[in-house]
Coordinates of C-alpha atoms in Angstrom, one line a residue:
Chain E
X1 CA 37.9 48.2 -42.8
X2 CA 41.1 49.6 -44.1
X3 CA 41.8 53.0 -42.6
X4 CA 45.4 52.0 -41.9
X5 CA 46.2 54.3 -39.0
X6 CA 47.6 53.1 -35.8
X7 CA 47.7 55.0 -32.6
X8 CA 46.3 54.3 -29.2
X9 CA 42.8 55.6 -29.5
X10 CA 39.8 53.5 -30.0
X11 CA 38.5 54.6 -33.4
X12 CA 35.5 53.4 -35.2
X13 CA 36.3 53.2 -38.9
X14 CA 33.3 52.6 -41.1
X15 CA 32.9 48.9 -41.5
X16 CA 30.3 47.0 -43.5
X17 CA 27.4 46.0 -41.3
X18 CA 27.4 42.4 -40.4
X19 CA 24.0 40.8 -40.4
X20 CA 22.8 37.4 -39.7
X21 CA 23.3 36.5 -43.3
X22 CA 27.0 37.0 -43.1
X23 CA 27.7 34.8 -40.1
X24 CA 29.7 31.8 -40.7
X25 CA 28.2 28.4 -40.5
X26 CA 29.7 27.7 -37.1
X27 CA 28.2 30.7 -35.6
X28 CA 24.8 29.9 -37.2
X29 CA 25.0 26.5 -35.7
X30 CA 25.5 27.9 -32.3
X31 CA 22.4 29.9 -32.7
X32 CA 20.4 26.9 -34.0
X33 CA 21.2 24.9 -30.9
X34 CA 18.8 27.1 -29.0
X35 CA 15.9 26.5 -31.4
X36 CA 13.7 23.4 -31.5
X37 CA 14.0 20.9 -34.4
X38 CA 11.0 21.9 -36.4
X39 CA 12.3 25.5 -36.4
X40 CA 15.7 24.4 -37.4
X41 CA 14.4 22.6 -40.4
X42 CA 12.3 25.5 -41.3
X43 CA 15.2 27.9 -41.3
X44 CA 17.4 25.7 -43.5
X45 CA 16.0 27.4 -46.6
X46 CA 17.3 30.9 -45.6
X47 CA 20.7 30.8 -47.2
X48 CA 23.7 28.5 -47.6
X49 CA 25.1 29.0 -44.2
X50 CA 21.8 28.2 -42.6
X51 CA 21.4 25.2 -44.8
X52 CA 24.7 23.8 -43.8
X53 CA 24.3 24.6 -40.1
X54 CA 20.9 23.0 -40.0
X55 CA 22.5 19.6 -40.7
X56 CA 25.4 20.1 -38.3
X57 CA 25.9 17.1 -36.1
X58 CA 26.6 19.0 -33.0
X59 CA 23.2 20.8 -33.3
X60 CA 21.3 17.5 -33.6
X61 CA 23.3 15.7 -31.0
X62 CA 22.0 18.3 -28.6
X63 CA 18.5 17.4 -29.5
X64 CA 18.9 13.7 -29.2
X65 CA 18.2 12.1 -25.8
X66 CA 21.5 11.6 -23.9
X67 CA 21.2 7.8 -24.1
X68 CA 20.1 7.6 -27.7
X69 CA 22.4 4.8 -28.6
X70 CA 20.9 2.4 -26.0
X71 CA 17.5 3.5 -27.2
X72 CA 18.5 2.6 -30.7
X73 CA 19.8 -0.7 -29.6
X74 CA 16.6 -1.5 -27.8
X75 CA 14.3 -0.5 -30.6
X76 CA 16.1 -1.5 -33.7
X77 CA 17.1 -5.2 -33.6
X78 CA 18.7 -5.0 -37.0
X79 CA 21.1 -2.3 -36.5
X80 CA 20.8 0.9 -38.4
X81 CA 23.4 1.8 -41.1
X82 CA 26.3 3.3 -39.4
X83 CA 26.7 6.2 -41.7
X84 CA 23.6 8.0 -40.6
X85 CA 24.3 11.5 -39.4
X86 CA 22.8 12.8 -36.2
X87 CA 20.0 14.5 -38.0
X88 CA 19.0 11.3 -39.7
X89 CA 19.2 9.5 -36.4
X90 CA 16.8 12.0 -35.0
X91 CA 14.4 11.5 -37.9
X92 CA 14.4 7.8 -37.5
X93 CA 13.7 8.0 -33.8
X94 CA 10.8 10.4 -34.3
X95 CA 9.0 7.7 -36.3
X96 CA 6.7 5.4 -34.4
X97 CA 9.2 2.5 -34.3
X98 CA 7.7 -0.9 -33.5
X99 CA 9.7 -3.3 -31.5
X100 CA 9.1 -6.4 -29.4
X101 CA 7.4 -8.1 -32.3
X102 CA 5.2 -5.2 -33.1
X103 CA 3.5 -5.2 -29.7
X104 CA 5.1 -1.9 -28.7
X105 CA 6.0 1.4 -30.2
X106 CA 8.6 4.0 -29.2
X107 CA 9.2 7.4 -30.6
X108 CA 10.6 10.7 -29.8
X109 CA 8.4 13.8 -29.7
X110 CA 9.7 15.9 -32.6
X111 CA 9.7 19.3 -30.9
X112 CA 11.2 18.4 -27.6
X113 CA 12.9 15.1 -28.2
X114 CA 11.0 13.5 -25.3
X115 CA 10.7 9.7 -25.4
X116 CA 7.2 8.3 -25.7
X117 CA 6.2 4.7 -25.6
X118 CA 3.0 2.7 -26.2
X119 CA 2.2 -0.9 -25.4
X120 CA -0.6 -2.3 -27.6
X121 CA -3.5 -4.5 -26.4
X122 CA -1.7 -7.4 -28.0
X123 CA 1.3 -6.7 -25.7
X124 CA -0.8 -6.7 -22.5
X125 CA -1.8 -9.7 -20.5
X126 CA -5.6 -9.6 -20.6
X127 CA -7.5 -12.2 -18.5
X128 CA -9.8 -14.1 -20.7
X129 CA -8.5 -12.7 -23.9
X130 CA -8.6 -16.1 -25.6
X131 CA -12.2 -16.6 -24.8
X132 CA -14.3 -15.1 -27.6
X133 CA -17.3 -14.8 -25.3
X134 CA -15.5 -12.1 -23.4
X135 CA -12.8 -10.4 -25.5
X136 CA -12.3 -10.0 -29.2
X137 CA -9.6 -8.2 -31.2
X138 CA -11.3 -5.8 -33.6
X139 CA -9.4 -3.9 -36.3
X140 CA -9.8 -0.2 -36.2
X141 CA -8.1 2.8 -37.7
X142 CA -8.4 4.8 -34.5
X143 CA -5.6 2.9 -32.9
X144 CA -1.8 3.2 -33.4
X145 CA -1.6 -0.5 -33.8
X146 CA -4.6 -1.1 -36.0
X147 CA -6.4 -3.3 -33.5
X148 CA -8.1 -2.9 -30.2
X149 CA -9.3 -5.4 -27.7
X150 CA -13.1 -5.2 -27.3
X151 CA -14.8 -6.5 -24.2
X152 CA -18.3 -7.8 -24.5
X153 CA -18.8 -8.7 -20.9
X154 CA -16.8 -10.3 -18.0
X155 CA -16.8 -10.8 -14.3
X156 CA -13.1 -10.7 -13.7
X157 CA -11.6 -7.7 -15.4
X158 CA -7.8 -7.6 -15.3
X159 CA -5.1 -6.2 -17.6
X160 CA -1.5 -6.3 -16.8
X161 CA 1.4 -4.9 -18.7
X162 CA 5.2 -4.8 -18.4
X163 CA 7.9 -3.1 -20.3
X164 CA 11.6 -2.6 -19.9
X165 CA 13.1 0.4 -21.7
X166 CA 16.1 2.7 -21.3
X167 CA 14.3 5.9 -20.5
X168 CA 16.4 9.0 -20.4
X169 CA 16.3 10.9 -17.1
X170 CA 12.9 12.8 -16.5
X171 CA 9.5 12.5 -15.2
X172 CA 7.0 10.3 -17.1
X173 CA 3.2 9.8 -16.9
X174 CA 1.4 6.6 -17.7
X175 CA -2.0 6.3 -19.2
X176 CA -4.5 3.7 -20.3
X177 CA -6.2 4.6 -23.6
X178 CA -9.8 3.4 -23.4
X179 CA -13.1 3.8 -25.1
X180 CA -16.5 2.9 -23.9
X181 CA -18.6 1.7 -26.6
X182 CA -17.6 0.4 -30.0
X183 CA -16.9 3.0 -32.7
X184 CA -17.1 2.5 -36.4
X185 CA -17.8 4.4 -39.5
X186 CA -21.0 4.4 -41.3
X187 CA -21.6 6.6 -44.4
X188 CA -18.4 8.5 -43.6
X189 CA -19.5 9.4 -40.1
X190 CA -18.3 8.0 -36.9
X191 CA -21.0 6.1 -35.0
X192 CA -20.7 4.7 -31.5
X193 CA -22.4 1.4 -30.5
X194 CA -23.0 1.2 -26.8
X195 CA -25.0 -1.9 -26.6
X196 CA -22.6 -3.7 -24.4
X197 CA -21.6 -0.9 -22.1
X198 CA -22.5 -1.6 -18.6
X199 CA -21.0 -2.1 -15.1
X200 CA -18.5 0.8 -15.0
X201 CA -20.5 3.1 -12.9
X202 CA -21.0 0.6 -10.0
X203 CA -17.5 0.5 -8.7
X204 CA -14.4 2.2 -9.9
X205 CA -11.5 0.6 -11.8
X206 CA -8.3 0.3 -9.9
X207 CA -4.9 1.2 -11.6
X208 CA -1.5 0.3 -10.3
X209 CA 2.0 1.2 -11.4
X210 CA 5.3 0.0 -10.1
X211 CA 8.9 0.5 -11.3
X212 CA 12.0 -1.6 -10.9
X213 CA 13.5 1.0 -8.6
X214 CA 10.7 0.9 -6.1
X215 CA 8.3 3.7 -7.2
X216 CA 4.7 2.9 -7.0
X217 CA 1.4 4.7 -7.8
X218 CA -2.2 3.7 -7.4
X219 CA -5.3 5.4 -8.6
X220 CA -8.8 4.6 -9.5
X221 CA -11.3 6.0 -11.9
X222 CA -15.0 5.7 -12.6
X223 CA -15.3 5.3 -16.3
X224 CA -17.9 7.4 -18.0
X225 CA -19.2 7.1 -21.5
X226 CA -18.2 10.1 -23.6
X227 CA -18.0 8.6 -27.1
X228 CA -14.3 9.6 -27.1
X229 CA -11.1 7.9 -26.3
X230 CA -10.1 8.6 -22.8
X231 CA -6.6 8.5 -21.3
X232 CA -6.9 7.3 -17.7
X233 CA -4.0 8.6 -15.8
X234 CA -2.4 5.8 -13.7
X235 CA 0.6 7.6 -12.2
X236 CA 4.0 9.2 -12.7
X237 CA 7.5 7.9 -12.3
X238 CA 10.9 9.5 -12.2
X239 CA 13.9 8.3 -14.0
X240 CA 17.0 9.7 -12.3
X241 CA 20.0 8.2 -14.1
X242 CA 20.4 6.6 -17.4
X243 CA 22.6 3.6 -18.0
X244 CA 20.1 1.3 -16.3
X245 CA 16.9 0.5 -18.2
X246 CA 13.8 0.9 -16.2
X247 CA 11.1 -1.8 -15.9
X248 CA 7.6 -0.6 -15.5
X249 CA 4.7 -2.9 -14.3
X250 CA 1.2 -1.6 -14.7
X251 CA -2.2 -3.1 -14.1
X252 CA -5.8 -2.2 -14.4
X253 CA -8.4 -4.3 -12.5
X254 CA -12.0 -4.5 -11.7
X255 CA -12.5 -7.8 -10.0
X256 CA -15.7 -7.3 -8.1
X257 CA -17.5 -10.3 -9.1
X258 CA -20.9 -9.2 -8.0
X259 CA -21.5 -7.5 -11.3
X260 CA -20.4 -7.9 -14.9
X261 CA -18.9 -5.1 -16.9
X262 CA -18.5 -4.8 -20.6
X263 CA -18.5 -2.7 -23.7
X264 CA -15.0 -1.4 -23.4
X265 CA -12.4 -0.9 -26.0
X266 CA -8.9 -1.3 -24.7
X267 CA -6.3 0.3 -27.1
X268 CA -3.1 0.6 -25.3
X269 CA -0.9 1.8 -22.4
X270 CA 0.9 5.0 -23.3
X271 CA 3.9 6.6 -21.5
X272 CA 4.6 10.3 -22.2
X273 CA 6.9 12.8 -20.5
X274 CA 4.9 14.5 -17.9
X275 CA 5.1 18.0 -19.6
X276 CA 2.8 16.6 -22.2
X277 CA -0.1 16.3 -19.9
X278 CA -1.0 20.0 -20.3
X279 CA -0.1 20.0 -23.9
X280 CA -2.3 17.1 -24.9
X281 CA -5.0 18.0 -22.2
X282 CA -4.7 14.6 -20.8
X283 CA -6.2 13.9 -17.4
Chain P
X1 CA 60.2 38.0 -26.1
X2 CA 58.3 36.3 -23.4
X3 CA 57.7 39.1 -20.9
X4 CA 54.1 39.5 -21.6
X5 CA 53.3 36.2 -19.9
X6 CA 52.1 35.7 -16.3
X7 CA 54.1 38.4 -14.6
X8 CA 53.3 39.1 -11.0
X9 CA 50.8 42.0 -11.0
X10 CA 51.5 44.7 -8.5
X11 CA 48.5 46.8 -7.6
X12 CA 49.9 50.0 -8.8
X13 CA 51.5 48.5 -11.9
X14 CA 49.1 46.6 -14.1
X15 CA 50.6 44.9 -17.1
X16 CA 49.1 45.4 -20.5
X17 CA 49.0 43.4 -23.6
X18 CA 49.1 45.0 -27.1
X19 CA 46.6 43.9 -29.6
X20 CA 46.1 44.9 -33.2
X21 CA 42.7 44.8 -34.9
X22 CA 42.2 44.1 -38.6
X23 CA 42.1 47.7 -39.5
X24 CA 45.6 48.3 -38.3
X25 CA 44.9 50.2 -35.0
X26 CA 46.9 49.0 -32.0
X27 CA 45.7 49.3 -28.5
X28 CA 46.7 48.1 -25.1
X29 CA 44.5 46.0 -22.9
X30 CA 44.8 45.0 -19.3
X31 CA 46.4 41.7 -19.2
X32 CA 44.0 39.9 -17.0
X33 CA 41.1 41.1 -19.0
X34 CA 42.6 40.0 -22.3
X35 CA 43.7 36.7 -21.0
X36 CA 40.1 35.8 -20.5
X37 CA 39.9 35.2 -24.1
X38 CA 41.3 31.8 -24.9
X39 CA 42.7 32.9 -28.3
X40 CA 44.7 35.8 -26.8
X41 CA 45.8 33.6 -23.9
X42 CA 47.1 31.0 -26.2
X43 CA 48.9 33.5 -28.4
X44 CA 50.6 35.1 -25.4
X45 CA 51.6 31.8 -23.9
X46 CA 52.7 30.1 -27.1
X47 CA 54.3 32.9 -29.1
X48 CA 55.1 35.5 -26.4
X49 CA 53.5 38.2 -28.5
X50 CA 51.7 41.2 -27.2
X51 CA 54.4 42.5 -24.8
X52 CA 55.0 45.6 -26.7
X53 CA 53.6 47.8 -29.4
X54 CA 55.7 46.4 -32.1
X55 CA 54.8 42.9 -31.3
X56 CA 51.1 43.3 -30.9
X57 CA 48.9 40.3 -31.3
X58 CA 46.9 40.5 -34.4
X59 CA 43.3 39.7 -33.7
X60 CA 41.2 37.8 -36.2
X61 CA 39.6 39.8 -38.9
X62 CA 36.1 39.6 -37.5
X63 CA 37.1 41.6 -34.5
X64 CA 36.7 45.3 -35.2
X65 CA 37.6 47.9 -32.5
X66 CA 34.1 48.6 -31.5
X67 CA 33.4 45.0 -31.0
X68 CA 36.6 44.5 -29.2
X69 CA 35.5 47.2 -26.8
X70 CA 32.4 45.3 -26.0
X71 CA 34.2 42.0 -25.6
X72 CA 36.6 43.6 -23.3
X73 CA 33.8 44.9 -21.2
X74 CA 32.4 41.5 -21.0
X75 CA 35.7 40.0 -20.0
X76 CA 36.4 42.7 -17.5
X77 CA 33.3 42.0 -15.7
X78 CA 33.4 38.3 -15.8
X79 CA 37.0 37.7 -15.0
X80 CA 36.5 39.1 -11.5
X81 CA 36.1 36.1 -9.4
X82 CA 34.1 37.6 -6.6
X83 CA 30.9 38.2 -8.5
X84 CA 27.8 36.2 -7.7
X85 CA 25.9 34.2 -10.3
X86 CA 23.0 36.5 -10.0
X87 CA 25.1 39.5 -10.7
X88 CA 26.6 37.8 -13.7
X89 CA 23.1 37.0 -15.0
X90 CA 21.9 40.5 -14.6
X91 CA 25.0 41.8 -16.5
X92 CA 24.5 39.3 -19.3
X93 CA 20.9 40.2 -19.9
X94 CA 21.8 43.9 -20.1
X95 CA 24.8 43.2 -22.1
X96 CA 22.9 41.6 -25.0
X97 CA 20.4 44.3 -25.3
X98 CA 21.9 45.4 -28.6
X99 CA 20.5 45.7 -32.1
X100 CA 20.8 42.7 -34.4
X101 CA 23.9 43.8 -36.4
X102 CA 25.9 44.5 -33.2
X103 CA 24.8 41.2 -31.9
X104 CA 25.9 39.4 -35.0
X105 CA 29.3 41.2 -35.0
X106 CA 29.7 40.3 -31.4
X107 CA 28.8 36.6 -31.9
X108 CA 31.1 36.4 -34.9
X109 CA 34.0 38.1 -33.0
X110 CA 33.5 36.1 -29.9
X111 CA 33.5 32.9 -32.0
X112 CA 36.8 33.9 -33.6
X113 CA 38.3 34.6 -30.2
X114 CA 36.9 31.3 -29.0
X115 CA 35.2 33.0 -26.1
X116 CA 32.6 30.2 -25.6
X117 CA 30.4 31.8 -22.8
X118 CA 29.9 35.0 -24.9
X119 CA 29.2 33.0 -28.0
X120 CA 26.5 31.1 -26.1
X121 CA 25.1 34.3 -24.7
X122 CA 24.9 36.1 -28.0
X123 CA 23.6 32.9 -29.8
X124 CA 20.8 32.5 -27.2
X125 CA 19.9 36.2 -27.7
X126 CA 19.8 35.8 -31.5
X127 CA 17.8 32.6 -31.2
X128 CA 15.3 34.4 -29.1
X129 CA 14.8 36.9 -31.9
X130 CA 14.5 34.3 -34.5
X131 CA 12.2 31.8 -32.8
X132 CA 8.6 31.7 -33.6
X133 CA 9.1 33.5 -36.9
X134 CA 8.6 32.2 -40.4
X135 CA 11.7 32.2 -42.7
X136 CA 10.3 35.0 -44.7
X137 CA 10.0 37.2 -41.6
X138 CA 13.5 36.3 -40.5
X139 CA 14.7 37.2 -44.0
X140 CA 13.1 40.6 -43.8
X141 CA 14.1 41.4 -40.3
X142 CA 17.7 40.4 -40.7
X143 CA 18.0 41.3 -44.4
X144 CA 19.4 38.0 -45.4
X145 CA 19.9 37.6 -49.1
X146 CA 18.9 34.3 -50.6
X147 CA 22.1 32.8 -52.0
X148 CA 20.8 29.4 -52.8
X149 CA 20.4 28.6 -56.5
X150 CA 17.2 27.2 -57.9
X151 CA 18.8 23.9 -58.4
X152 CA 20.1 23.8 -54.9
X153 CA 16.7 24.4 -53.6
X154 CA 15.4 21.5 -55.5
X155 CA 17.8 18.9 -54.3
X156 CA 16.2 15.7 -53.4
X157 CA 15.9 14.9 -49.7
X158 CA 17.4 11.8 -48.2
X159 CA 14.5 9.6 -47.3
X160 CA 15.7 7.0 -44.9
X161 CA 12.5 6.3 -43.3
X162 CA 10.8 5.9 -46.7
X163 CA 8.2 8.4 -45.7
X164 CA 5.6 8.7 -48.5
X165 CA 5.5 12.5 -48.0
X166 CA 9.2 12.8 -48.7
X167 CA 8.9 10.5 -51.6
X168 CA 6.2 12.7 -53.2
X169 CA 8.3 15.8 -52.5
X170 CA 11.3 14.3 -54.2
X171 CA 9.3 13.5 -57.2
X172 CA 8.0 17.0 -57.3
X173 CA 11.5 18.3 -57.1
X174 CA 12.7 16.1 -59.8
X175 CA 9.8 17.3 -62.1
X176 CA 10.8 20.9 -61.3
X177 CA 14.4 20.3 -62.0
X178 CA 13.5 18.8 -65.3
X179 CA 11.4 21.9 -66.1
X180 CA 14.2 24.1 -65.1
X181 CA 16.6 22.3 -67.3
X182 CA 14.2 22.5 -70.3
X183 CA 13.7 26.1 -69.8
X184 CA 17.4 26.6 -69.8
X185 CA 17.9 24.5 -72.9
X186 CA 15.2 26.5 -74.7
X187 CA 16.9 29.7 -73.8
X188 CA 20.1 28.5 -75.4
X189 CA 18.3 27.3 -78.4
X190 CA 16.6 30.7 -78.9
X191 CA 20.0 32.3 -78.9
X192 CA 21.1 30.1 -81.7
X193 CA 18.1 30.8 -83.9
X194 CA 19.2 34.3 -84.8
X195 CA 21.0 33.1 -88.0
X196 CA 19.3 33.9 -91.2
X197 CA 19.9 32.6 -94.7
X198 CA 21.0 35.5 -96.8
X199 CA 21.4 34.0 -100.1
X200 CA 19.5 35.5 -103.0
X201 CA 17.0 33.7 -105.2
X202 CA 19.3 33.7 -108.1
X203 CA 21.9 31.9 -106.2
X204 CA 19.5 29.3 -105.2
X205 CA 18.3 29.0 -108.7
X206 CA 21.6 28.4 -110.1
X207 CA 22.4 26.0 -107.4
X208 CA 19.3 24.0 -108.1
X209 CA 19.8 24.1 -111.9
X210 CA 23.3 23.0 -111.6
X211 CA 22.2 20.3 -109.3
X212 CA 21.0 16.8 -109.8
X213 CA 18.7 15.6 -112.5
X214 CA 15.0 14.7 -112.8
X215 CA 14.9 11.9 -110.4
X216 CA 15.7 14.0 -107.6
X217 CA 13.3 16.6 -108.7
X218 CA 10.4 14.2 -108.8
X219 CA 11.3 13.0 -105.4
X220 CA 11.4 16.5 -104.2
X221 CA 7.9 17.2 -105.5
X222 CA 6.5 14.4 -103.5
X223 CA 7.4 15.0 -100.0
X224 CA 5.9 18.3 -99.1
X225 CA 5.9 17.4 -95.5
X226 CA 9.6 17.1 -95.3
X227 CA 10.0 20.2 -97.5
X228 CA 8.0 22.1 -95.0
X229 CA 10.3 20.9 -92.4
X230 CA 13.3 22.0 -94.5
X231 CA 12.0 25.4 -94.9
X232 CA 11.3 25.8 -91.3
X233 CA 14.7 24.7 -90.4
X234 CA 16.3 27.1 -92.9
X235 CA 16.9 30.0 -90.6
X236 CA 18.9 27.7 -88.4
X237 CA 21.2 26.0 -90.7
X238 CA 21.3 26.9 -94.3
X239 CA 23.5 24.1 -95.4
X240 CA 22.5 21.6 -92.9
X241 CA 23.3 18.1 -92.6
X242 CA 20.9 17.3 -89.8
X243 CA 18.1 14.8 -90.0
X244 CA 14.6 15.6 -90.9
X245 CA 12.4 14.2 -88.4
X246 CA 12.7 16.5 -85.5
X247 CA 10.3 19.2 -86.4
X248 CA 6.9 19.4 -85.1
X249 CA 5.5 21.9 -87.6
X250 CA 3.6 19.3 -89.5
X251 CA 0.3 20.7 -89.8
X252 CA 0.6 23.0 -92.8
X253 CA 2.2 20.2 -94.6
X254 CA -0.7 18.0 -93.9
X255 CA -3.2 20.6 -95.0
X256 CA -1.1 21.1 -98.1
X257 CA -0.4 17.6 -98.8
X258 CA -3.7 16.0 -98.4
X259 CA -6.2 17.8 -100.6
X260 CA -5.1 16.6 -104.0
X261 CA -1.7 15.2 -103.5
X262 CA -0.5 17.1 -106.4
X263 CA 3.1 18.2 -106.6
X264 CA 4.1 21.5 -105.3
X265 CA 7.2 22.3 -107.0
X266 CA 9.9 21.2 -109.1
X267 CA 12.9 22.7 -110.6
X268 CA 12.6 24.9 -113.7
X269 CA 12.5 21.9 -116.1
X270 CA 9.0 20.8 -116.7
X271 CA 8.3 17.5 -115.2
X272 CA 5.6 15.2 -116.0
X273 CA 3.9 14.3 -112.9
X274 CA 2.0 11.1 -112.8
X275 CA -1.0 11.4 -110.5
X276 CA -0.3 7.9 -109.4
X277 CA 2.6 8.8 -107.5
X278 CA 1.9 8.2 -103.9
X279 CA 3.0 10.5 -101.2
X280 CA 5.3 8.4 -99.2
X281 CA 6.4 10.7 -96.5
X282 CA 9.2 9.0 -94.9
X283 CA 11.2 6.9 -97.3
X284 CA 11.9 9.5 -99.9
X285 CA 13.7 12.0 -97.8
X286 CA 16.8 10.1 -97.3
X287 CA 17.6 10.1 -100.9
X288 CA 17.3 13.8 -101.2
X289 CA 20.1 16.0 -100.1
X290 CA 18.7 18.1 -97.3
X291 CA 20.4 21.2 -98.7
X292 CA 18.7 20.6 -102.0
X293 CA 15.4 20.3 -100.4
X294 CA 15.9 23.6 -98.7
X295 CA 16.8 25.3 -102.0
X296 CA 13.7 23.8 -103.7
X297 CA 11.5 25.1 -101.0
X298 CA 12.9 28.5 -101.3
X299 CA 12.6 28.5 -104.9
X300 CA 9.0 27.4 -104.8
X301 CA 8.3 30.2 -102.3
X302 CA 9.8 32.7 -104.7
X303 CA 8.0 31.3 -107.6
X304 CA 4.6 31.5 -106.0
X305 CA 5.2 35.1 -105.1
X306 CA 6.2 35.8 -108.6
X307 CA 3.1 34.0 -109.9
X308 CA 0.9 36.1 -107.8
X309 CA 2.1 39.3 -109.3
X310 CA 0.0 39.2 -112.4
X311 CA -3.5 38.4 -111.5
X312 CA -4.0 37.8 -107.9
X313 CA -5.4 40.3 -105.5
X314 CA -3.2 41.3 -102.7
X315 CA -5.1 39.2 -100.3
X316 CA -4.6 36.1 -102.3
X317 CA -1.1 36.9 -102.8
X318 CA -0.4 37.4 -99.2
X319 CA -2.3 34.3 -98.5
X320 CA 0.0 32.1 -100.5
X321 CA 3.1 34.2 -99.8
X322 CA 5.9 32.9 -97.6
X323 CA 4.3 34.6 -94.7
X324 CA 1.3 32.4 -94.9
X325 CA 3.4 29.5 -95.4
X326 CA 5.1 30.3 -92.2
X327 CA 1.8 30.9 -90.4
X328 CA 0.4 27.7 -91.8
X329 CA -2.6 29.2 -93.2
X330 CA -3.0 28.0 -96.8
X331 CA -6.2 29.1 -98.6
X332 CA -8.1 26.6 -100.6
X333 CA -8.1 27.1 -104.3
X334 CA -11.3 26.3 -105.9
X335 CA -11.8 26.9 -109.6
X336 CA -14.9 29.0 -109.0
X337 CA -13.0 32.0 -107.8
X338 CA -11.7 34.1 -110.7
X339 CA -8.4 34.7 -109.1
X340 CA -7.9 31.0 -108.7
X341 CA -8.8 30.4 -112.2
X342 CA -6.1 32.7 -113.3
X343 CA -3.7 31.0 -111.1
X344 CA -4.6 27.7 -112.5
X345 CA -4.0 29.1 -115.9
X346 CA -0.6 30.0 -114.8
X347 CA -0.1 26.7 -113.6
X348 CA -0.5 25.4 -117.0
X349 CA 2.2 27.7 -118.1
X350 CA 4.6 26.8 -115.5
X351 CA 4.0 23.1 -115.4
X352 CA 3.4 21.6 -112.2
X353 CA 4.6 24.0 -109.8
X354 CA 1.4 24.7 -108.0
X355 CA 1.9 24.6 -104.5
X356 CA -1.6 23.8 -103.3

């Protein structure tokens, strides 16, 4: 670009072609804002401008949930080092972070930044959990928490849970993660022991969900044995504004005392953003 | 000169702003269109430039005339208040149907003019082109050269979460960095090894003869291992003062040293060699001047070659020649072989200078 003439016409002097590789870091960062985090990390090896832009704070700030500082305060009691850049904050939040004494975990989905939460069986109030004739805690690697509560048999089946968490605005779905029959590994293969499974096909299980701002949902479900972990959908709730943490109360009951029921592994309650239902094929 | 600022615009008399692009061409632009760009707007308001041809506002370097034209089209459309959102959207979608180079130029120019809506629009279009592709594909499509050095690519990642995968990756990177460094060191070493010792045998002989007395000679005889090392180091530094232990070419020495532990060589004066002398490999070296050791080696080499002139077959000669010494293949000399017998006779003539 150096033709050096100056008159009123719009001329087109031959100029070197500008390509994506010549964009300054700031421009690249503007482009990266429109990509999802795994993509941004993948592109950081392209060239120096991309590498710098992929660590830019304003790119990652757009990926974090809007109330990420209250999430951090809720999840991490011992505060994080303050010199973390936004990318590192995002990385930390994407881990399955335990809080409330290890009974709950919260994490961000790494592609979308959606908040997910899980309450373990130890964080739920299970009727009869202390009585070893009914319930036992068994260790398993198939659970996020390492243990599940196994029901041998009981008349009054009731599980209650409660959590208070600063959810960012959006719609969330709540599930119970259950398994009929007890699974373990023998000779490297997964084997299911259904000796105690009974009573679930007589009457359905009732699910209930309520939030601190008055939303409620009820559902019921006949459990079937499939040898796999099932997510029983309880209901959805909507968070409209942030700044106020939402308290969720959930319960699962089957209290028809004319029959016993048993053989159930209760892993956890999980809350996902509603978009994930199709993604994870949860019903 | 502050005329170019917000003058009242009469319908028949539009006011214009003069802008100059990086290539020097000056043009005039409708004021309301140009003022849509924050950078131009600021220039006009703060400095009063742009009112006439001589005071044209210089646009940033990234704005070339073609791109300026595009930007002005954009501004001209959007600065009109009466357009509906739908209209704007349709215009935008059509506007960014450009090839990648033009899009990049547009994004870069809009960024320098601080025209945020256009930056977002073009960035979104570029992102749509990039997404879903692997880095290699992106590199091919957009022709992005890789300007990261090998070392930069192997920088350790910050592992705050103490993720075991990242830990392993960092370890792998550290190993690769080490290899890279070693390779570079080797390269610089190879460049040094070009030096060759050009001194003649006579020089060496005179040096040796004028050198120290018997004791040193005896000591020289003993430690073949170190002598080997000296010889090997000769190309590098003819009068070296470096230490001995850092060469790995020990195997010939061992082959040579072990069979009968007889002396290899000494200086021209006959030396009575007592078979009882042990080969102590390490402790003798320090007493012998390294330079001297080298000369002794050389001389021995030369002597062996001379020796072989008389009776040896070419094969045997080459076998004990310096080349063989270099390649560490030393033939065994057994008295049965006639050539060897001759050689042994010669040994008697020379005294103990037999290298095997």
